[in-house]
Short mmCIF file of C-alpha atoms in Angstrom, two decimals:
data_model
loop_
_atom_site.label_atom_id
_atom_site.label_comp_id
_atom_site.label_asym_id
_atom_site.label_seq_id
_atom_site.Cartn_x
_atom_site.Cartn_y
_atom_site.Cartn_z
CA MET F 1 48.14 30.15 60.78
CA TYR F 2 51.04 27.66 59.91
CA THR F 3 51.12 24.70 57.22
CA ASN F 4 53.51 21.51 57.31
CA ILE F 5 54.52 20.86 53.98
CA GLU F 6 56.15 17.31 52.89
CA GLY F 7 57.58 17.64 49.56
CA GLU F 8 58.56 15.46 46.53
CA ALA F 9 60.92 13.13 47.41
CA SER F 10 62.76 12.35 44.30
CA ALA F 11 66.21 13.65 45.18
CA VAL F 12 68.69 12.62 48.20
CA PRO F 13 71.99 13.81 49.19
CA ALA F 14 74.76 12.77 47.31
CA SER F 15 77.60 13.27 49.58
CA ARG F 16 78.75 14.19 53.20
CA ARG F 17 78.78 18.11 52.30
CA GLY F 18 76.21 19.50 54.06
CA ALA F 19 74.92 16.33 55.73
CA ARG F 20 75.68 18.03 59.38
CA SER F 21 75.50 21.99 58.24
CA THR F 22 72.18 23.65 58.90
CA ASP F 23 72.56 26.12 56.72
CA GLY F 24 75.42 25.11 54.08
CA ALA F 25 75.78 24.04 50.59
CA ILE F 26 74.64 20.61 49.55
CA ASP F 27 75.30 18.20 47.28
CA VAL F 28 72.39 16.27 45.56
CA GLU F 29 71.71 13.56 43.19
CA PHE F 30 68.16 13.18 41.44
CA GLN F 31 66.90 9.84 41.07
CA GLY F 32 63.77 11.14 39.29
CA TRP F 33 61.65 14.21 39.00
CA LEU F 34 57.86 14.61 39.07
CA GLY F 35 57.84 18.09 38.33
CA ASP F 36 57.36 19.81 41.83
CA ASP F 37 59.19 23.10 42.82
CA LEU F 38 60.21 22.20 46.17
CA LEU F 39 61.83 18.94 47.12
CA ASP F 40 62.17 17.36 50.53
CA LEU F 41 65.46 15.51 51.47
CA VAL F 42 64.09 14.51 55.35
CA ASP F 43 65.46 17.26 57.01
CA ARG F 44 66.68 19.52 54.12
CA TRP F 45 64.52 21.10 51.32
CA ILE F 46 65.80 22.46 47.80
CA VAL F 47 63.49 24.66 45.35
CA SER F 48 63.89 25.10 41.77
CA ALA F 49 65.43 28.33 40.51
CA ARG F 50 62.39 29.75 39.43
CA LEU F 51 60.83 29.53 43.19
CA ALA F 52 64.35 30.82 44.36
CA ASP F 53 64.12 33.71 42.26
CA ALA F 54 60.56 34.39 43.44
CA LEU F 55 61.45 33.89 46.85
CA ARG F 56 64.33 36.58 46.77
CA ALA F 57 61.92 38.96 44.99
CA SER F 58 59.22 38.41 48.10
CA ASP F 59 59.13 39.94 51.45
CA LEU F 60 58.76 36.54 53.22
CA THR F 61 60.84 36.18 56.16
CA GLY F 62 62.52 33.12 58.30
CA TYR F 63 64.60 31.62 55.73
CA HIS F 64 67.85 32.13 53.46
CA LEU F 65 69.23 30.08 50.38
CA ALA F 66 72.38 28.45 50.02
CA PRO F 67 73.73 26.55 46.86
CA VAL F 68 73.06 23.19 45.58
CA GLN F 69 75.45 21.10 43.47
CA PHE F 70 73.39 18.43 41.67
CA THR F 71 73.87 15.31 39.78
CA LYS F 72 71.75 12.77 38.32
CA HIS F 73 71.52 8.96 38.73
CA PRO F 74 73.26 6.65 36.75
CA ASP F 75 70.21 4.99 35.15
CA TRP F 76 68.55 8.77 34.56
CA ALA F 77 69.11 8.38 30.75
CA LEU F 78 67.24 5.03 31.00
CA MET F 79 64.13 6.56 32.61
CA LYS F 80 61.31 8.37 30.98
CA HIS F 81 60.76 11.78 32.30
CA GLU F 82 57.66 13.84 31.93
CA PHE F 83 59.42 17.16 32.83
CA GLU F 84 62.65 18.70 31.95
CA LEU F 85 65.37 18.83 34.93
CA PRO F 86 65.87 22.59 35.73
CA GLU F 87 69.63 23.44 35.46
CA ARG F 88 69.66 25.24 38.94
CA TRP F 89 68.49 24.48 42.44
CA GLU F 90 68.95 26.13 45.50
CA ARG F 91 68.74 25.11 49.25
CA LEU F 92 66.06 26.44 51.24
CA VAL F 93 67.22 26.79 54.84
CA PRO F 94 64.25 27.86 57.59
CA THR F 95 65.69 29.90 60.27
CA GLY F 96 62.44 31.68 61.28
CA GLU F 97 60.19 31.29 64.63
CA ARG F 98 56.55 30.82 64.87
CA ARG F 99 56.40 32.82 67.77
CA ASP F 100 58.12 35.81 65.85
CA GLY F 101 55.55 35.53 63.11
CA ASP F 102 58.14 34.37 60.46
CA ASP F 103 57.12 33.13 57.19
CA PHE F 104 59.38 29.98 57.36
CA ALA F 105 59.83 27.95 60.53
CA THR F 106 61.07 24.87 61.84
CA GLU F 107 60.80 22.99 65.19
CA PRO F 108 61.96 19.68 66.76
CA ALA F 109 59.74 16.76 65.44
CA THR F 110 58.42 19.18 62.48
CA GLY F 111 59.40 19.53 59.10
CA LEU F 112 59.16 22.53 57.13
CA MET F 113 56.44 25.20 58.31
CA ALA F 114 55.16 27.94 55.93
CA SER F 115 53.09 30.81 56.96
CA GLY F 116 49.57 31.76 55.14
CA ARG F 117 51.11 34.26 52.84
CA ALA F 118 54.10 32.01 52.31
CA LEU F 119 52.17 28.99 51.13
CA GLU F 120 50.03 31.35 48.97
CA LEU F 121 53.52 31.97 46.97
CA LEU F 122 54.45 28.43 47.10
CA ARG F 123 51.32 27.35 45.69
CA SER F 124 51.67 29.66 42.57
CA PHE F 125 54.38 27.13 41.64
CA ARG F 126 53.71 23.32 41.25
CA LEU F 127 53.40 20.98 44.56
CA GLU F 128 51.45 18.30 43.04
CA GLN F 129 53.33 15.82 45.15
CA ALA F 130 53.31 17.61 48.11
CA GLU F 131 51.12 16.77 51.23
CA LEU F 132 49.79 19.82 53.32
CA SER F 133 48.57 19.41 57.08
CA ALA F 134 48.00 22.35 59.47
CA VAL F 135 50.21 22.78 62.09
CA THR F 136 48.47 22.14 65.47
CA ALA F 137 50.95 22.19 67.87
CA PRO F 138 51.03 25.02 70.00
CA VAL F 139 53.68 27.99 70.07
CA HIS F 140 55.71 28.29 72.56
CA GLY F 141 57.15 31.48 74.30
CA SER F 142 60.63 30.75 74.65
CA ASP F 143 63.08 28.22 73.90
CA ALA F 144 62.77 26.49 77.18
CA GLU F 145 59.40 26.15 76.94
CA ALA F 146 59.64 24.49 73.35
CA ALA F 147 62.25 22.04 74.95
CA ALA F 148 60.26 21.01 77.90
CA ALA F 149 57.29 20.48 75.85
CA GLU F 150 59.39 18.35 73.14
CA ALA F 151 60.71 16.40 75.98
CA GLU F 152 57.03 15.84 77.38
CA ARG F 153 56.27 14.79 74.05
CA LEU F 154 59.30 12.22 73.67
CA ALA F 155 58.25 10.80 77.10
CA ARG F 156 54.80 10.11 75.95
CA VAL F 157 56.34 8.85 72.80
CA ARG F 158 58.73 6.29 74.44
CA ALA F 159 55.66 5.14 77.18
CA LEU F 160 53.75 4.19 74.37
CA ASP F 161 56.54 2.44 72.32
CA ALA F 162 56.96 0.25 75.95
CA GLU F 163 53.58 -0.22 76.06
CA ASN F 164 53.54 -1.62 72.21
CA GLN F 165 56.64 -3.49 73.09
CA LYS F 166 55.15 -5.35 75.93
CA ALA F 167 51.93 -6.12 73.72
CA ALA F 168 53.92 -7.50 71.04
CA THR F 169 55.93 -9.74 73.28
CA ILE F 170 52.87 -11.04 74.79
CA GLU F 171 51.27 -11.33 71.21
CA ARG F 172 54.36 -13.44 70.16
CA ALA F 173 54.37 -15.31 73.44
CA GLU F 174 50.34 -16.51 72.78
CA ARG F 175 51.33 -17.23 68.96
CA GLN F 176 54.29 -19.58 70.08
CA ARG F 177 52.13 -21.13 72.44
CA ALA F 178 49.42 -21.97 70.19
CA ALA F 179 51.81 -23.10 67.60
CA ASP F 180 53.13 -25.37 70.29
CA GLU F 181 49.90 -26.69 71.32
CA HIS F 182 49.00 -27.48 67.63
CA ALA F 183 52.58 -29.57 67.07
CA ALA F 184 51.76 -31.39 69.95
CA ARG F 185 48.28 -32.24 68.70
CA ARG F 186 49.77 -33.18 65.30
CA GLU F 187 52.06 -35.55 67.03
CA ALA F 188 49.62 -37.10 68.47
CA ARG F 189 47.63 -37.25 65.78
CA ILE F 190 50.44 -39.06 63.65
CA ALA F 191 51.32 -41.24 66.61
CA GLU F 192 47.50 -42.61 66.66
CA ALA F 193 47.75 -43.14 62.86
CA LEU F 194 51.00 -44.85 63.44
CA VAL F 195 49.56 -47.31 65.61
CA ARG F 196 46.57 -48.13 63.29
CA HIS F 197 48.54 -48.57 60.24
CA ARG F 198 50.74 -51.11 62.25
CA VAL F 199 47.77 -53.02 63.59
CA ALA F 200 45.87 -53.04 59.82
CA HIS F 201 49.09 -53.87 57.94
CA GLY F 202 51.92 -55.09 59.97
CA GLU F 203 54.34 -55.26 57.31
CA PRO F 204 55.48 -51.94 55.21
CA VAL F 205 53.23 -50.86 52.57
CA GLU F 206 54.52 -51.11 48.79
CA PRO F 207 52.36 -48.53 47.43
CA THR F 208 51.03 -48.64 43.57
CA GLY F 209 49.16 -46.50 41.24
CA ASP F 210 50.44 -43.70 38.90
CA LEU F 211 53.37 -43.62 41.13
CA ASP F 212 54.66 -46.56 39.48
CA VAL F 213 54.09 -45.17 35.81
CA ILE F 214 56.42 -42.07 37.25
CA ARG F 215 58.88 -44.30 39.11
CA ALA F 216 59.39 -46.36 35.93
CA GLY F 217 60.02 -42.74 34.20
CA ILE F 218 62.65 -41.30 36.62
CA GLY F 219 65.72 -41.33 35.14
CA LYS F 220 64.71 -41.97 31.60
CA PRO F 221 65.43 -40.19 28.32
CA LEU F 222 62.64 -37.73 27.20
CA GLU F 223 62.41 -40.12 24.17
CA ASP F 224 61.82 -43.21 26.10
CA GLU F 225 58.45 -44.59 26.13
CA ARG F 226 57.94 -44.72 29.81
CA VAL F 227 58.63 -40.97 29.93
CA ALA F 228 55.86 -40.43 27.47
CA ALA F 229 53.58 -42.37 29.82
CA VAL F 230 54.50 -40.06 32.59
CA LEU F 231 54.15 -36.85 30.68
CA ALA F 232 50.53 -38.33 29.78
CA LEU F 233 49.46 -38.07 33.10
CA ALA F 234 48.60 -34.21 32.19
CA SER F 235 46.81 -33.16 29.07
CA LEU F 236 49.38 -32.62 26.22
CA PRO F 237 51.07 -30.45 24.85
CA LEU F 238 52.81 -29.35 27.76
CA GLU F 239 54.34 -25.86 28.36
CA ILE F 240 58.09 -26.32 28.05
CA GLU F 241 60.73 -23.85 29.75
CA VAL F 242 64.42 -24.06 29.97
CA THR F 243 65.25 -22.83 33.67
CA ARG F 244 69.18 -23.35 32.97
CA GLU F 245 71.74 -23.99 30.30
CA THR F 246 75.43 -24.33 30.17
CA LYS F 247 78.12 -26.55 28.51
CA ARG F 248 77.80 -29.26 31.28
CA GLU F 249 74.12 -28.71 32.72
CA ARG F 250 70.65 -28.25 30.90
CA LEU F 251 67.61 -27.95 33.14
CA GLU F 252 64.10 -27.78 31.46
CA THR F 253 60.48 -28.03 32.82
CA HIS F 254 57.63 -29.65 30.97
CA ALA F 255 54.58 -28.44 32.88
CA SER F 256 50.89 -28.08 32.71
CA PRO F 257 49.87 -25.24 35.13
CA ASP F 258 46.36 -25.37 34.92
CA GLU F 259 46.49 -28.99 35.83
CA GLY F 260 49.21 -28.82 38.93
CA PHE F 261 51.83 -30.99 36.71
CA GLU F 262 55.56 -30.67 36.50
CA ALA F 263 58.05 -32.97 35.05
CA ARG F 264 61.53 -31.37 35.54
CA PHE F 265 64.76 -32.79 33.26
CA LYS F 266 68.29 -32.83 33.62
CA ASN F 267 70.14 -33.01 30.46
CA GLY F 268 67.44 -34.47 28.72
CA ARG F 269 66.50 -37.16 31.36
CA LEU F 270 63.53 -36.91 33.55
CA GLU F 271 65.04 -35.90 37.20
CA ARG F 272 62.09 -35.24 39.05
CA VAL F 273 57.99 -35.32 38.60
CA VAL F 274 56.03 -32.36 41.14
CA LEU F 275 52.48 -32.46 41.39
CA PHE F 276 50.33 -29.83 43.34
CA PRO F 277 46.99 -31.75 45.00
CA ARG F 278 45.35 -28.32 45.97
CA GLY F 279 46.79 -26.27 42.98
CA ARG F 280 49.63 -23.35 43.25
CA ARG F 281 49.59 -21.49 40.05
CA GLY F 282 46.25 -22.98 38.73
CA ALA F 283 44.03 -25.97 39.11
CA PRO F 284 44.89 -28.98 41.26
CA TYR F 285 46.51 -32.19 39.77
CA PRO F 286 43.39 -33.72 38.90
CA ARG F 287 44.36 -37.43 39.84
CA SER F 288 45.44 -36.81 43.13
CA ARG F 289 43.12 -40.12 43.74
CA ASP F 290 45.09 -42.54 41.32
CA LEU F 291 48.86 -41.65 42.73
CA ILE F 292 48.40 -44.23 45.38
CA HIS F 293 45.63 -46.66 44.89
CA GLY F 294 42.99 -46.03 47.87
CA PHE F 295 44.48 -42.72 48.81
CA ASP F 296 43.03 -39.09 48.12
CA PHE F 297 45.85 -36.63 48.22
CA SER F 298 43.72 -34.05 47.48
CA ALA F 299 42.92 -33.25 51.30
CA ALA F 300 45.43 -35.77 52.79
CA THR F 301 46.54 -34.64 56.60
CA PRO F 302 49.96 -35.86 57.56
CA TRP F 303 47.89 -38.44 59.73
CA ASP F 304 46.06 -39.70 56.95
CA VAL F 305 49.39 -39.99 55.14
CA VAL F 306 50.95 -42.19 58.15
CA GLU F 307 47.86 -44.46 58.50
CA ALA F 308 47.99 -45.19 54.97
CA LEU F 309 51.81 -45.54 54.34
CA GLY F 310 53.18 -46.13 57.51
CA GLU F 311 56.28 -44.23 59.51
CA PRO F 312 58.06 -42.09 57.23
CA GLY F 313 61.90 -42.01 56.86
CA TYR F 314 62.18 -38.28 57.47
CA SER F 315 60.22 -35.65 58.75
CA LYS F 316 60.34 -32.27 59.66
CA TRP F 317 58.18 -29.41 61.12
CA GLY F 318 58.14 -25.77 61.04
CA ALA F 319 56.09 -23.22 58.88
CA ARG F 320 55.90 -26.20 56.37
CA GLY F 321 56.16 -29.56 57.08
CA THR F 322 57.49 -32.53 55.32
CA LEU F 323 57.34 -36.41 55.05
CA GLU F 324 59.76 -38.61 53.24
CA TYR F 325 58.90 -42.18 52.14
CA VAL F 326 61.87 -44.30 50.42
CA ILE F 327 60.49 -46.51 47.95
CA GLY F 328 62.70 -48.89 46.15
CA ARG F 329 65.23 -46.36 44.81
CA ASP F 330 63.06 -43.61 44.38
CA THR F 331 62.12 -40.86 47.10
CA LEU F 332 57.88 -39.66 47.85
CA HIS F 333 58.33 -36.46 49.23
CA LEU F 334 55.66 -34.69 50.34
CA GLY F 335 55.07 -31.05 51.39
CA PHE F 336 52.75 -29.63 53.72
CA LEU F 337 50.88 -26.38 54.39
CA ARG F 338 48.49 -26.07 57.11
CA ASP F 339 48.54 -29.45 57.67
CA LEU F 340 47.21 -30.55 53.91
CA VAL F 341 49.63 -32.05 51.33
CA ASP F 342 50.61 -29.03 49.40
CA ALA F 343 53.54 -30.78 46.85
CA ILE F 344 54.26 -34.28 45.81
CA VAL F 345 57.46 -34.78 44.51
CA VAL F 346 59.07 -38.24 42.73
CA LEU F 347 62.48 -38.17 42.50
CA ARG F 348 65.66 -40.63 42.00
CA LYS F 349 67.26 -39.57 45.33
CA LYS F 350 68.33 -41.43 48.43
CA GLN F 351 66.43 -40.85 51.82
CA ARG F 352 68.00 -37.62 53.99
CA ARG F 353 70.02 -38.93 57.08
CA VAL F 354 68.65 -37.54 60.29
#
């Protein structure tokens, strides 16, 4: 009985030397080491000095050993290592055949295979990271039989891949159709909401509420009482984080993550206020009903917004959605996720040009 061995993968080929060779020397770079004596480099294997010496002293068949030159990753000294890396490694090159009863073998689409007695020797060393599995593929009487079996296996794999690709294509088409239908329903509901808004209001609506407090503070210095009124919309004190600082620019955020509130400053002046009516890092903004009198942003859909505020100056829909309204010198930017308001941004910025 043979066992397939997938060894620890903490080293990689470090140069082209040996990259195409089936039995030659190889250059290796260690990116770490977890202590195993057998390492797997995908289609090549290396063993520690003590395991190499044990193999030489044994009567195991179906392999030979080749030199290994190794280096350590440039960040090796910065890492913590539980084990001291051996000073010598050698390449284990399997050359045997299962049909000949050799102790080490490899076949197409398989890794390193070891006989029962080879595995017994290997297990007397450290193989904590290795994955072992029984080899179940039949033994072929000749190379021609093995090649035919491999060709049959590859044909099955290709057929399965083609079937999976066909299924994936159908699934993508169904998802796109569902997304298109959802987008059409959204546009229809927004159009209906706009009609209701025009019937109810006729003229564009000038929203009032906490939005007036925020707009009054936009562009003002931190020490201004109008900015203090904006910051008082959340519980004080706020967390202050400097996000960028150069000779010409200083960006900082005054935030209450537990209340979905952020006030962002540029060079000491309030640049924008960001509110999260459904929460993002913490609880939702608690004053979602006060931002605009008579409107609740905590569960607002795009058509709810359009019915209340009218036609937006800018809109865009994709994985996320956007509606923007210009109010005086300011922009009210509404971000949507799954057709619910996810973020509210008030800033001194001109409307986008479509």
